[in-house]
Amino acid sequence: ARMKKVVKFGGSSLADAKQIQKAAAIIKADPERRYVVPSAPGKRFSDDIKVTDMLYTCYDLAEQGLDFSDALDAIQARYNDIISGLGMDFSLQAEFSEIAENFKKRAGKDYAASRGEYLNGKVIAAYLGFPFVDAAEVIFFQPDGSLNDEKTEKVLRERLSGLENAVIPGFYGANPDGTVRTFSRGGSDVTGSLVAKAIHADIYENWTDVSGCLICDPRIVNNPEPIKTITYRELRELAYMGATVLHEDAIFPVRAAGIPVNIKNTNQPEDRGTMIVSESAEHCDHIITGIAGKKGMSVINIEKDKMNSEIGFGKNVLRALEKSNVSFEHMPSGVDTMSVVIATEALAGKETAIIDEIKSRVHPDQIYIESNLALIAV
Ligand code: ASP
C-alpha cells in the first residue's frame, strides 16, 4: 500500500503568500503528503498580529454591539494579500459576508476564532487543487466540551477514505448542537494528530518555523542543536516544563496509534527535524535528550532522623497536601530528608495550614519552605 502522510502547517508557515508557496512546494514534492491541516495565518514579523487574535478582537467589538467592520476588513485584507500574492483567481467575499452576518447574530467566540483556519483552508485547498473538508463536519465534541473520540475517528475515516487528498482546517470542530467549538490555543496540532490516527497515517509531519525541538531554550543558550529523536514520554516531560513544541493534547492520539511525529521546518525543509517516537532504539547520540525548566517553585523541606524507615511517612506528608487541595511537582528524598516541590502560586496562602498539618502527622525534626526556585528537567 502507498504511504499516507498527514502534514500540518503552523501559522508562521502560512502567514503570507510566500510562506504558503513554500508549504505548497513541500506538499507537492511528495505525493504521499495527502492530507493537509492548516493553521490560520500567523505572524509575518515579530510584532505582527495573528489572524486568530484579530478575529477575537473583532468579535469582541461585535459582542459589545460596536462597529466591527474596519476590524473585519483588516482581516479580509490579509487574505486578499495572500490570494493576490499567490496569483489566484479566487474570492472569499461570500464567506466574509456570511461571517459578518454571523458576528451580528453573536455566533460565538469559538466560531469567530475558527474562521482563521476555515478561510485559510479554503484558500489553500483551492491553491493546491485539493478538496476542502470542513472540520465542523468531521471533528466532534461531547456536551461537556471534551472530544468525542469515537465519532470523530469514525466520521473522519469514512470521509477521508473516499478522498485521495484533502485540506482539513485545524483548531475546531462541532458541538453536539452543530455550533463551532475550538480546541485551546495552538489546537491545530490536535486536529493533525486526530486526522493521522483516523486514517492510520504512516507519519504525522508537523511543519513549523524551527528545525525541531531544541535541546534547550534558545533564549538561554545560544544556538542549541535540535533533538534528533525523542520519545513521547520524554517530550511530555519537557513540554510540561515549558518546552513548547506541540500542543499537549496532540500527543495522545498519535501515540495511541503508534504513529511517529516529525517536527519539520518549512523554511529549511531539508533539515531532518525531530522525530517523536514511542520507543527509541537509535537514541544514543546524546545521553541527555533535552533540558527544560520552570521558574516560580517553592520547596517544603522536611527533615527527620530515620524517616526512611518510618512506614507511611510519605503518604502522611502527601495527605497534608491533599487536605489543602494542592498538587506537587516533584518529590526527591534522602535517608533523613524529603523535599516536596510545589508551584509557588499553588502554595500561596496555604503554607501555614500545610506545615501545621505535616507537623501533626509526621512530627518532623525540622520543616521549612524555600522559595524563588526553578525546577530543571534533564
Ligand atoms: N490559530 C490558532 C491559534 O493561534 C490555532 C493554531 O494555530 O494551532 O492558537
Short mmCIF file of C-alpha atoms and ligand atoms in Angstrom, two decimals:
data_model
loop_
_atom_site.label_atom_id
_atom_site.label_comp_id
_atom_site.label_asym_id
_atom_site.label_seq_id
_atom_site.Cartn_x
_atom_site.Cartn_y
_atom_site.Cartn_z
CA ALA A 1 0.00 0.00 0.00
CA ARG A 2 1.08 3.57 -0.58
CA MET A 3 2.29 5.55 2.39
CA LYS A 4 -0.03 8.14 3.82
CA LYS A 5 1.33 11.27 5.42
CA VAL A 6 -0.61 13.92 7.28
CA VAL A 7 1.01 17.34 7.13
CA LYS A 8 0.10 20.14 9.50
CA PHE A 9 1.42 23.65 8.88
CA GLY A 10 1.56 26.19 11.69
CA GLY A 11 0.60 29.85 11.41
CA SER A 12 4.07 31.18 10.67
CA SER A 13 4.38 28.65 7.84
CA LEU A 14 1.23 30.11 6.28
CA ALA A 15 1.49 33.76 7.30
CA ASP A 16 1.62 35.15 3.77
CA ALA A 17 1.69 34.12 0.11
CA LYS A 18 5.42 33.45 0.15
CA GLN A 19 5.14 31.08 3.09
CA ILE A 20 2.13 29.33 1.57
CA GLN A 21 4.14 28.80 -1.61
CA LYS A 22 6.86 27.11 0.44
CA ALA A 23 4.26 24.90 2.11
CA ALA A 24 2.68 24.04 -1.23
CA ALA A 25 6.08 23.13 -2.70
CA ILE A 26 6.70 20.81 0.25
CA ILE A 27 3.31 19.15 -0.23
CA LYS A 28 3.71 18.77 -3.97
CA ALA A 29 7.23 17.39 -3.62
CA ASP A 30 5.85 14.19 -2.08
CA PRO A 31 2.62 12.59 -3.34
CA GLU A 32 2.39 10.74 -0.03
CA ARG A 33 1.65 14.07 1.67
CA ARG A 34 -2.04 13.59 1.07
CA TYR A 35 -3.88 15.27 3.94
CA VAL A 36 -3.14 18.84 4.86
CA VAL A 37 -4.12 20.54 8.12
CA PRO A 38 -3.52 24.31 8.05
CA SER A 39 -3.48 26.84 10.89
CA ALA A 40 -4.69 30.39 10.43
CA PRO A 41 -2.17 32.89 9.04
CA GLY A 42 0.24 33.74 11.86
CA LYS A 43 2.77 36.49 12.34
CA ARG A 44 4.71 37.75 9.32
CA PHE A 45 7.14 39.68 11.55
CA SER A 46 7.67 39.75 15.28
CA ASP A 47 5.12 42.41 16.26
CA ASP A 48 2.54 41.38 13.67
CA ILE A 49 -0.85 40.12 14.88
CA LYS A 50 -2.07 36.58 14.20
CA VAL A 51 -5.33 36.34 12.29
CA THR A 52 -6.77 34.33 15.20
CA ASP A 53 -6.11 37.24 17.56
CA MET A 54 -7.54 39.72 15.06
CA LEU A 55 -10.69 37.59 14.96
CA TYR A 56 -11.02 37.51 18.75
CA THR A 57 -10.66 41.30 18.88
CA CYS A 58 -13.11 41.81 16.04
CA TYR A 59 -15.69 39.55 17.61
CA ASP A 60 -15.30 41.35 20.94
CA LEU A 61 -16.47 44.51 19.21
CA ALA A 62 -19.44 42.67 17.70
CA GLU A 63 -20.37 41.28 21.08
CA GLN A 64 -20.32 44.74 22.62
CA GLY A 65 -22.61 45.92 19.85
CA LEU A 66 -19.86 48.14 18.40
CA ASP A 67 -18.95 48.64 14.76
CA PHE A 68 -16.61 45.83 13.76
CA SER A 69 -16.45 46.44 10.02
CA ASP A 70 -12.97 48.00 9.98
CA ALA A 71 -11.60 45.19 12.09
CA LEU A 72 -13.14 42.60 9.77
CA ASP A 73 -11.89 44.47 6.70
CA ALA A 74 -8.35 44.31 8.08
CA ILE A 75 -8.70 40.53 8.31
CA GLN A 76 -10.11 40.30 4.81
CA ALA A 77 -7.17 42.40 3.60
CA ARG A 78 -4.76 39.79 4.93
CA TYR A 79 -6.49 37.05 2.96
CA ASN A 80 -6.71 39.24 -0.13
CA ASP A 81 -2.97 39.83 0.09
CA ILE A 82 -2.44 36.11 0.24
CA ILE A 83 -4.79 35.40 -2.66
CA SER A 84 -3.24 38.03 -4.92
CA GLY A 85 0.28 37.07 -3.84
CA LEU A 86 -0.49 33.52 -4.93
CA GLY A 87 -1.78 34.84 -8.25
CA MET A 88 -5.12 33.14 -7.77
CA ASP A 89 -8.45 33.95 -9.28
CA PHE A 90 -10.41 33.35 -6.10
CA SER A 91 -12.68 35.32 -3.81
CA LEU A 92 -13.69 35.00 -0.19
CA GLN A 93 -16.29 37.77 -0.48
CA ALA A 94 -19.25 35.44 0.10
CA GLU A 95 -17.54 33.92 3.15
CA PHE A 96 -16.77 37.33 4.65
CA SER A 97 -20.38 38.49 4.15
CA GLU A 98 -21.59 35.38 5.91
CA ILE A 99 -19.09 35.89 8.75
CA ALA A 100 -20.26 39.49 9.20
CA GLU A 101 -23.87 38.27 9.41
CA ASN A 102 -22.96 35.61 11.93
CA PHE A 103 -20.97 38.08 14.03
CA LYS A 104 -24.08 40.28 14.18
CA LYS A 105 -26.04 37.26 15.35
CA ARG A 106 -23.42 36.64 18.05
CA ALA A 107 -22.37 33.26 16.69
CA GLY A 108 -19.83 32.94 19.49
CA LYS A 109 -16.17 33.50 20.21
CA ASP A 110 -15.19 29.99 19.12
CA TYR A 111 -16.97 30.37 15.80
CA ALA A 112 -15.18 33.69 15.31
CA ALA A 113 -11.72 32.33 16.08
CA SER A 114 -12.25 29.24 13.94
CA ARG A 115 -12.75 31.34 10.81
CA GLY A 116 -8.99 31.91 10.61
CA GLU A 117 -8.38 28.24 9.86
CA TYR A 118 -11.59 27.87 7.87
CA LEU A 119 -10.71 30.65 5.44
CA ASN A 120 -7.06 29.66 5.18
CA GLY A 121 -8.18 26.11 4.47
CA LYS A 122 -10.39 27.33 1.64
CA VAL A 123 -7.57 29.31 0.06
CA ILE A 124 -5.01 26.54 0.42
CA ALA A 125 -7.40 23.86 -0.88
CA ALA A 126 -8.08 25.95 -3.97
CA TYR A 127 -4.38 26.67 -4.44
CA LEU A 128 -3.40 23.02 -4.17
CA GLY A 129 -6.41 21.76 -6.10
CA PHE A 130 -7.35 19.52 -3.13
CA PRO A 131 -10.91 19.05 -1.80
CA PHE A 132 -11.81 21.11 1.29
CA VAL A 133 -13.30 19.21 4.23
CA ASP A 134 -14.85 21.45 6.88
CA ALA A 135 -13.58 20.38 10.31
CA ALA A 136 -17.08 21.04 11.75
CA GLU A 137 -18.28 18.03 9.74
CA VAL A 138 -15.61 15.59 10.91
CA ILE A 139 -14.47 16.61 14.41
CA PHE A 140 -16.94 16.31 17.27
CA PHE A 141 -17.08 17.41 20.87
CA GLN A 142 -19.13 16.00 23.75
CA PRO A 143 -21.66 18.09 25.64
CA ASP A 144 -19.03 18.65 28.37
CA GLY A 145 -16.58 20.10 25.84
CA SER A 146 -14.23 17.13 25.68
CA LEU A 147 -13.55 15.45 22.38
CA ASN A 148 -15.89 12.73 21.13
CA ASP A 149 -13.04 10.46 20.02
CA GLU A 150 -15.10 7.60 18.70
CA LYS A 151 -17.39 9.62 16.50
CA THR A 152 -14.53 11.81 15.31
CA GLU A 153 -12.41 8.84 14.34
CA LYS A 154 -15.25 7.07 12.55
CA VAL A 155 -16.51 10.07 10.59
CA LEU A 156 -13.01 11.30 9.71
CA ARG A 157 -12.02 7.85 8.47
CA GLU A 158 -15.16 7.42 6.38
CA ARG A 159 -14.91 10.86 4.89
CA LEU A 160 -11.22 10.73 4.06
CA SER A 161 -11.19 7.14 2.79
CA GLY A 162 -13.01 8.41 -0.27
CA LEU A 163 -10.53 11.18 -0.90
CA GLU A 164 -7.07 10.90 -2.40
CA ASN A 165 -6.20 14.31 -0.94
CA ALA A 166 -7.88 16.80 1.34
CA VAL A 167 -7.40 20.03 3.26
CA ILE A 168 -8.94 19.92 6.74
CA PRO A 169 -8.65 23.19 8.67
CA GLY A 170 -7.16 22.88 12.15
CA PHE A 171 -8.25 24.13 15.57
CA TYR A 172 -12.01 23.46 15.58
CA GLY A 173 -14.87 21.02 15.36
CA ALA A 174 -18.57 20.93 16.20
CA ASN A 175 -20.57 20.75 19.42
CA PRO A 176 -23.46 18.25 19.59
CA ASP A 177 -25.82 21.08 18.53
CA GLY A 178 -23.70 21.78 15.44
CA THR A 179 -22.20 25.05 16.68
CA VAL A 180 -18.46 25.50 16.34
CA ARG A 181 -16.08 24.80 19.18
CA THR A 182 -12.32 25.32 19.15
CA PHE A 183 -9.57 23.46 20.93
CA SER A 184 -7.39 25.59 23.18
CA ARG A 185 -4.80 27.83 21.53
CA GLY A 186 -2.40 26.04 19.24
CA GLY A 187 -5.05 23.37 18.71
CA SER A 188 -4.37 22.76 15.03
CA ASP A 189 -1.72 20.33 16.25
CA VAL A 190 -4.55 18.30 17.78
CA THR A 191 -6.52 18.25 14.54
CA GLY A 192 -3.48 16.94 12.68
CA SER A 193 -3.00 14.23 15.24
CA LEU A 194 -6.65 13.16 15.04
CA VAL A 195 -6.53 13.03 11.25
CA ALA A 196 -3.31 10.99 11.36
CA LYS A 197 -4.85 8.50 13.76
CA ALA A 198 -8.14 8.20 11.88
CA ILE A 199 -6.54 7.40 8.53
CA HIS A 200 -3.74 5.25 10.00
CA ALA A 201 -1.09 7.58 8.67
CA ASP A 202 2.47 6.32 8.44
CA ILE A 203 3.73 9.62 9.77
CA TYR A 204 2.40 12.91 11.06
CA GLU A 205 4.56 15.76 9.80
CA ASN A 206 4.22 18.92 11.85
CA TRP A 207 5.70 21.83 9.92
CA THR A 208 6.77 24.88 11.86
CA ASP A 209 9.46 27.58 11.85
CA VAL A 210 12.18 25.74 13.75
CA SER A 211 14.10 22.62 12.75
CA GLY A 212 12.59 20.55 15.53
CA CYS A 213 12.55 20.59 19.31
CA LEU A 214 15.72 22.16 20.56
CA ILE A 215 17.89 20.55 23.21
CA CYS A 216 17.42 23.62 25.40
CA ASP A 217 15.87 27.08 25.40
CA PRO A 218 17.45 29.28 22.67
CA ARG A 219 16.74 32.34 24.80
CA ILE A 220 19.13 30.98 27.42
CA VAL A 221 21.66 29.00 25.38
CA ASN A 222 22.97 30.25 22.06
CA ASN A 223 22.06 28.21 19.04
CA PRO A 224 21.20 24.85 20.65
CA GLU A 225 21.04 21.76 18.47
CA PRO A 226 17.70 20.24 17.54
CA ILE A 227 16.85 16.93 19.17
CA LYS A 228 17.02 14.18 16.55
CA THR A 229 14.84 11.62 18.26
CA ILE A 230 12.72 11.88 21.38
CA THR A 231 10.13 9.55 22.88
CA TYR A 232 6.59 10.71 23.54
CA ARG A 233 7.26 10.27 27.24
CA GLU A 234 10.36 12.47 27.20
CA LEU A 235 8.53 15.07 25.19
CA ARG A 236 5.68 15.12 27.72
CA GLU A 237 8.19 15.84 30.47
CA LEU A 238 9.94 18.61 28.56
CA ALA A 239 6.66 20.12 27.38
CA TYR A 240 5.33 20.15 30.91
CA MET A 241 8.45 22.03 31.90
CA GLY A 242 7.77 24.70 29.36
CA ALA A 243 9.37 23.50 26.13
CA THR A 244 6.53 24.32 23.75
CA VAL A 245 6.65 22.39 20.52
CA LEU A 246 3.42 20.53 20.15
CA HIS A 247 0.04 21.12 21.78
CA GLU A 248 -0.21 18.84 24.80
CA ASP A 249 -3.34 17.06 23.55
CA ALA A 250 -1.75 16.36 20.17
CA ILE A 251 0.49 13.70 21.62
CA PHE A 252 -2.15 11.23 22.77
CA PRO A 253 -3.97 10.26 19.54
CA VAL A 254 -0.81 9.54 17.55
CA ARG A 255 0.87 7.86 20.48
CA ALA A 256 -2.09 5.54 20.90
CA ALA A 257 -1.84 4.63 17.24
CA GLY A 258 1.96 4.28 17.26
CA ILE A 259 2.37 6.95 14.59
CA PRO A 260 5.64 8.90 14.72
CA VAL A 261 5.56 12.69 14.57
CA ASN A 262 8.19 14.56 12.62
CA ILE A 263 8.64 18.21 13.58
CA LYS A 264 9.95 19.94 10.44
CA ASN A 265 10.97 23.45 9.39
CA THR A 266 9.03 24.97 6.47
CA ASN A 267 11.90 27.39 5.87
CA GLN A 268 14.52 24.64 5.83
CA PRO A 269 12.71 21.57 4.60
CA GLU A 270 15.90 19.55 4.10
CA ASP A 271 16.68 19.61 7.83
CA ARG A 272 15.66 16.30 9.34
CA GLY A 273 13.88 17.92 12.27
CA THR A 274 12.83 15.99 15.34
CA MET A 275 11.28 12.54 15.28
CA ILE A 276 8.92 11.78 18.14
CA VAL A 277 8.59 8.04 18.60
CA SER A 278 7.20 5.64 21.17
CA GLU A 279 10.36 3.64 21.76
CA SER A 280 13.78 4.83 20.87
CA ALA A 281 16.37 2.34 19.74
CA GLU A 282 18.71 4.68 17.87
CA HIS A 283 18.64 7.02 20.75
CA CYS A 284 22.19 7.21 21.95
CA ASP A 285 23.56 10.21 20.07
CA HIS A 286 23.46 12.05 23.40
CA ILE A 287 22.96 10.73 26.92
CA ILE A 288 20.79 13.77 27.62
CA THR A 289 17.88 14.26 25.24
CA GLY A 290 16.91 17.72 26.36
CA ILE A 291 16.81 20.24 29.18
CA ALA A 292 13.89 22.44 30.18
CA GLY A 293 12.93 24.39 33.25
CA LYS A 294 10.20 26.21 35.10
CA LYS A 295 10.54 29.13 37.48
CA GLY A 296 8.27 30.04 40.36
CA MET A 297 8.82 26.98 42.52
CA SER A 298 8.79 26.51 46.28
CA VAL A 299 10.12 23.57 48.23
CA ILE A 300 8.89 22.22 51.55
CA ASN A 301 11.96 20.71 53.17
CA ILE A 302 11.28 18.09 55.81
CA GLU A 303 13.95 16.54 57.99
CA LYS A 304 13.61 13.73 60.49
CA ASP A 305 16.16 11.20 61.60
CA LYS A 306 15.39 7.74 60.21
CA MET A 307 12.34 8.92 58.28
CA ASN A 308 13.34 6.39 55.68
CA SER A 309 12.28 3.51 57.92
CA GLU A 310 9.04 5.10 59.08
CA ILE A 311 6.27 3.32 57.17
CA GLY A 312 3.71 5.68 55.71
CA PHE A 313 5.82 8.82 56.21
CA GLY A 314 5.50 9.94 52.58
CA LYS A 315 1.83 9.16 52.50
CA ASN A 316 1.23 11.30 55.54
CA VAL A 317 3.12 14.23 54.06
CA LEU A 318 1.11 13.99 50.85
CA ARG A 319 -2.14 13.69 52.80
CA ALA A 320 -1.42 17.15 54.17
CA LEU A 321 -1.18 18.48 50.61
CA GLU A 322 -4.32 16.67 49.62
CA LYS A 323 -6.18 18.22 52.51
CA SER A 324 -5.27 21.69 51.20
CA ASN A 325 -6.05 20.63 47.64
CA VAL A 326 -2.51 21.22 46.40
CA SER A 327 -0.70 19.08 43.85
CA PHE A 328 3.06 18.74 43.83
CA GLU A 329 5.62 18.78 41.01
CA HIS A 330 8.40 16.63 42.29
CA MET A 331 9.48 14.84 45.47
CA PRO A 332 13.14 13.98 45.87
CA SER A 333 14.12 12.26 49.10
CA GLY A 334 17.13 11.15 51.09
CA VAL A 335 17.55 8.90 54.11
CA ASP A 336 16.50 11.55 56.63
CA THR A 337 15.10 14.22 54.32
CA MET A 338 12.29 14.75 51.92
CA SER A 339 11.60 17.74 49.71
CA VAL A 340 8.29 18.46 48.10
CA VAL A 341 8.47 20.82 45.15
CA ILE A 342 5.30 22.83 44.59
CA ALA A 343 4.48 25.73 42.29
CA THR A 344 4.68 28.84 44.48
CA GLU A 345 1.36 30.01 43.08
CA ALA A 346 -0.38 26.78 44.11
CA LEU A 347 1.04 27.03 47.62
CA ALA A 348 0.17 30.70 48.15
CA GLY A 349 -1.94 31.28 51.25
CA LYS A 350 -1.86 27.62 52.23
CA GLU A 351 1.67 27.46 53.69
CA THR A 352 0.69 27.55 57.36
CA ALA A 353 -2.14 25.06 57.04
CA ILE A 354 0.09 22.60 55.20
CA ILE A 355 3.07 22.98 57.55
CA ASP A 356 0.85 22.54 60.62
CA GLU A 357 -0.79 19.51 59.12
CA ILE A 358 2.56 17.91 58.24
CA LYS A 359 3.86 18.67 61.73
CA SER A 360 0.93 16.99 63.40
CA ARG A 361 1.04 13.99 61.09
CA VAL A 362 4.76 13.15 61.00
CA HIS A 363 6.43 15.23 63.76
CA PRO A 364 9.49 16.27 61.74
CA ASP A 365 12.72 17.45 63.40
CA GLN A 366 12.72 20.39 61.00
CA ILE A 367 10.39 21.73 58.38
CA TYR A 368 10.75 24.91 56.33
CA ILE A 369 9.81 26.40 52.98
CA GLU A 370 12.28 27.74 50.44
CA SER A 371 11.04 29.89 47.57
CA ASN A 372 12.35 31.57 44.42
CA LEU A 373 13.50 28.30 42.96
CA ALA A 374 13.39 26.85 39.49
CA LEU A 375 12.81 23.24 38.59
CA ILE A 376 15.08 21.95 35.86
CA ALA A 377 14.25 18.78 33.98
CA VAL A 378 17.06 16.85 32.32
N1 ASP B 1 -4.78 29.60 15.10
C1 ASP B 1 -4.92 29.02 16.41
C2 ASP B 1 -4.07 29.76 17.41
O1 ASP B 1 -3.49 30.77 17.09
C3 ASP B 1 -4.67 27.55 16.41
C4 ASP B 1 -3.34 27.11 15.88
O2 ASP B 1 -2.63 27.89 15.26
O3 ASP B 1 -2.99 25.94 16.07
O4 ASP B 1 -4.00 29.36 18.54
#
